[in-house]
Amino acid sequence: MLPLSLSEHIAEVFFTAEELDAINRRLGEQITKDYQGKNLCVVGVLKGSLMFMADLIRYIDVPCEIDFLSVSSYGNGTTSSGEVRIIKDLDGPLQDKDLLVVEDILDSGITLSFLLETLSARHPRSIRLCTLLDKPARRRVAIKPDYVGAEVEDQFIVGYGLDFAQKYRNLPYIGVLRPEIYEEI
Ligand code: IMP
Ligand code: MG
């Protein structure tokens, strides 16, 4: 039987809520400097970016719009099928916008390189990528994010928006699950 309390599912904490807040502050201040006088539109990649984006934009001190899109995901496993589709699209045209695409974690790079290509084809004024976490060890396509919160090792992590089989997104910090939980799926 799995324990009932969410925190008891976690074997090790990688980023506490305080560490995540410090990362958001640093990124928000940098973005604020870089987007002076621009027409910033922060684009969240659902669902993983929800907590990161909500906290990050509080540290962005320039006027901005927000929008969301959703792409096909990993399914229930811990590795990507390599196929990406837009499931929910942005609301309108992008011609006059400086897009900042916000992602929870950059892994193989397939999702963000697909989004970069697809959104660039709609001719926004500019487009940049911001990821809370970067797992460079598993990269399959070359892509360099403009803003990175932190680098992580090749390990499957959950919490603060990141899921395993659609669960654990509501954990207010990031950690690794107890091994028996990954084995259940
Ligand atoms: P990529 O296309 O392989 O770069 O995949 C990025 C997506 O995979 C992220 O948006 C996450 O949804 C998911 N992902 C990659 N690594 C992890 C992880 O360690 N935990 C949870 N989700 C992950
Ligand atoms: Mg994601």
Tab-separated table of C-alpha atoms in Angstrom, residues 9-153:
chain	number	residue	atom	x	y	z
A	9	HIS	CA	5.994	9.345	-1.783
A	10	ILE	CA	9.183	11.368	-2.179
A	11	ALA	CA	12.534	9.658	-1.631
A	12	GLU	CA	14.686	12.787	-1.931
A	13	VAL	CA	14.059	16.524	-2.290
A	14	PHE	CA	16.077	18.195	-5.075
A	15	PHE	CA	14.731	21.752	-4.907
A	16	THR	CA	12.920	23.157	-1.885
A	17	ALA	CA	10.181	25.787	-2.249
A	18	GLU	CA	12.705	28.398	-1.062
A	19	GLU	CA	15.283	27.368	-3.665
A	20	LEU	CA	12.628	27.515	-6.377
A	21	ASP	CA	11.639	30.984	-5.229
A	22	ALA	CA	15.269	32.156	-5.456
A	23	ILE	CA	15.503	30.758	-9.000
A	24	ASN	CA	12.275	32.523	-10.010
A	25	ARG	CA	13.482	35.820	-8.576
A	26	ARG	CA	16.791	35.613	-10.481
A	27	LEU	CA	15.114	34.693	-13.775
A	28	GLY	CA	12.365	37.292	-13.318
A	29	GLU	CA	14.893	40.055	-12.721
A	30	GLN	CA	16.887	39.067	-15.804
A	31	ILE	CA	13.741	38.906	-17.955
A	32	THR	CA	12.654	42.307	-16.609
A	33	LYS	CA	15.979	43.800	-17.781
A	34	ASP	CA	15.839	42.110	-21.172
A	35	TYR	CA	12.229	43.040	-21.996
A	36	GLN	CA	12.280	46.778	-21.295
A	37	GLY	CA	10.180	48.480	-23.985
A	38	LYS	CA	9.229	45.169	-25.614
A	39	ASN	CA	5.798	43.640	-26.111
A	40	LEU	CA	6.271	40.594	-23.925
A	41	CYS	CA	3.882	37.666	-24.168
A	42	VAL	CA	4.721	34.819	-21.794
A	43	VAL	CA	3.596	31.486	-23.243
A	44	GLY	CA	3.212	28.605	-20.812
A	45	VAL	CA	3.499	25.030	-22.008
A	46	LEU	CA	0.726	23.169	-20.169
A	47	LYS	CA	0.486	21.494	-17.873
A	48	GLY	CA	4.006	21.266	-16.470
A	49	SER	CA	4.750	24.997	-16.497
A	50	LEU	CA	1.762	26.017	-14.389
A	51	MET	CA	3.470	26.610	-11.049
A	52	PHE	CA	6.733	27.888	-12.482
A	53	MET	CA	4.975	30.338	-14.781
A	54	ALA	CA	2.605	31.580	-12.057
A	55	ASP	CA	5.536	32.273	-9.725
A	56	LEU	CA	7.949	33.559	-12.391
A	57	ILE	CA	5.619	36.240	-13.783
A	58	ARG	CA	5.248	37.760	-10.300
A	59	TYR	CA	8.951	38.666	-10.583
A	60	ILE	CA	8.598	40.106	-14.096
A	61	ASP	CA	8.283	43.866	-13.660
A	62	VAL	CA	7.257	44.916	-17.172
A	63	PRO	CA	3.747	44.867	-18.659
A	64	CYS	CA	3.079	41.522	-20.292
A	65	GLU	CA	0.397	39.256	-21.679
A	66	ILE	CA	0.141	35.569	-20.887
A	67	ASP	CA	-1.140	32.715	-22.998
A	68	PHE	CA	-0.943	28.931	-22.927
A	69	LEU	CA	-0.589	26.035	-25.266
A	70	SER	CA	-0.582	22.344	-24.721
A	71	VAL	CA	1.352	19.669	-26.549
A	72	SER	CA	0.990	15.913	-26.623
A	73	SER	CA	2.890	14.396	-23.749
A	74	TYR	CA	4.868	11.406	-22.577
A	75	GLY	CA	1.861	9.254	-21.783
A	76	ASN	CA	2.407	7.442	-18.520
A	77	GLY	CA	6.031	6.450	-18.974
A	78	THR	CA	9.209	8.276	-18.159
A	79	THR	CA	10.565	8.515	-21.710
A	80	SER	CA	9.287	10.438	-24.716
A	81	SER	CA	7.681	8.882	-27.773
A	82	GLY	CA	9.398	11.604	-29.831
A	83	GLU	CA	6.148	12.761	-31.437
A	84	VAL	CA	4.797	16.225	-30.606
A	85	ARG	CA	1.467	17.805	-31.570
A	86	ILE	CA	-0.271	20.987	-30.413
A	87	ILE	CA	-3.414	19.946	-28.515
A	88	LYS	CA	-4.430	23.426	-27.329
A	89	ASP	CA	-3.220	26.423	-29.293
A	90	LEU	CA	-2.555	30.099	-28.516
A	91	ASP	CA	-5.458	32.550	-28.734
A	92	GLY	CA	-4.369	34.875	-31.530
A	93	PRO	CA	-1.811	36.099	-34.057
A	94	LEU	CA	1.765	36.746	-32.925
A	95	GLN	CA	3.069	39.383	-35.373
A	96	ASP	CA	3.679	42.180	-32.853
A	97	LYS	CA	4.668	39.994	-29.899
A	98	ASP	CA	7.929	39.194	-28.139
A	99	LEU	CA	7.276	35.616	-27.104
A	100	LEU	CA	8.852	33.961	-24.114
A	101	VAL	CA	8.041	30.253	-24.112
A	102	VAL	CA	8.077	28.857	-20.575
A	103	GLU	CA	8.659	25.140	-20.032
A	104	ASP	CA	9.046	23.032	-16.896
A	105	ILE	CA	11.965	20.880	-18.044
A	106	LEU	CA	14.084	20.522	-21.163
A	107	ASP	CA	14.939	16.876	-21.701
A	108	SER	CA	15.412	15.430	-25.205
A	109	GLY	CA	14.695	18.922	-26.583
A	110	ILE	CA	12.065	17.588	-28.976
A	111	THR	CA	9.168	19.564	-27.455
A	112	LEU	CA	10.921	22.936	-27.380
A	113	SER	CA	12.551	22.615	-30.793
A	114	PHE	CA	9.150	21.714	-32.257
A	115	LEU	CA	7.576	24.748	-30.566
A	116	LEU	CA	10.402	27.044	-31.624
A	117	GLU	CA	9.964	26.001	-35.241
A	118	THR	CA	6.144	26.042	-35.208
A	119	LEU	CA	5.801	29.405	-33.434
A	120	SER	CA	8.639	31.057	-35.423
A	121	ALA	CA	6.706	30.227	-38.592
A	122	ARG	CA	3.943	32.556	-37.322
A	123	HIS	CA	6.446	35.445	-37.346
A	124	PRO	CA	6.399	36.848	-33.822
A	125	ARG	CA	8.659	39.883	-33.352
A	126	SER	CA	10.993	37.709	-31.296
A	127	ILE	CA	10.980	34.362	-29.561
A	128	ARG	CA	13.000	33.096	-26.603
A	129	LEU	CA	12.909	29.973	-24.459
A	130	CYS	CA	12.859	29.786	-20.675
A	131	THR	CA	13.026	26.477	-18.841
A	132	LEU	CA	12.984	25.943	-15.112
A	133	LEU	CA	15.145	22.835	-15.419
A	134	ASP	CA	17.569	21.521	-18.015
A	135	LYS	CA	18.583	17.851	-18.268
A	136	PRO	CA	21.381	18.154	-20.873
A	137	ALA	CA	22.484	14.507	-20.578
A	138	ARG	CA	19.442	13.301	-22.497
A	139	ARG	CA	19.425	15.802	-25.351
A	140	ARG	CA	18.523	14.372	-28.774
A	141	VAL	CA	18.206	17.615	-30.727
A	142	ALA	CA	20.474	20.640	-30.410
A	143	ILE	CA	18.686	23.458	-28.616
A	144	LYS	CA	19.916	26.184	-26.322
A	145	PRO	CA	17.436	27.811	-23.955
A	146	ASP	CA	17.836	31.556	-23.288
A	147	TYR	CA	16.938	31.288	-19.594
A	148	VAL	CA	17.614	28.253	-17.391
A	149	GLY	CA	16.670	27.926	-13.721
A	150	ALA	CA	18.980	25.001	-12.942
A	151	GLU	CA	20.615	21.971	-14.509
A	152	VAL	CA	19.640	18.503	-13.310
A	153	GLU	CA	21.141	15.037	-13.666
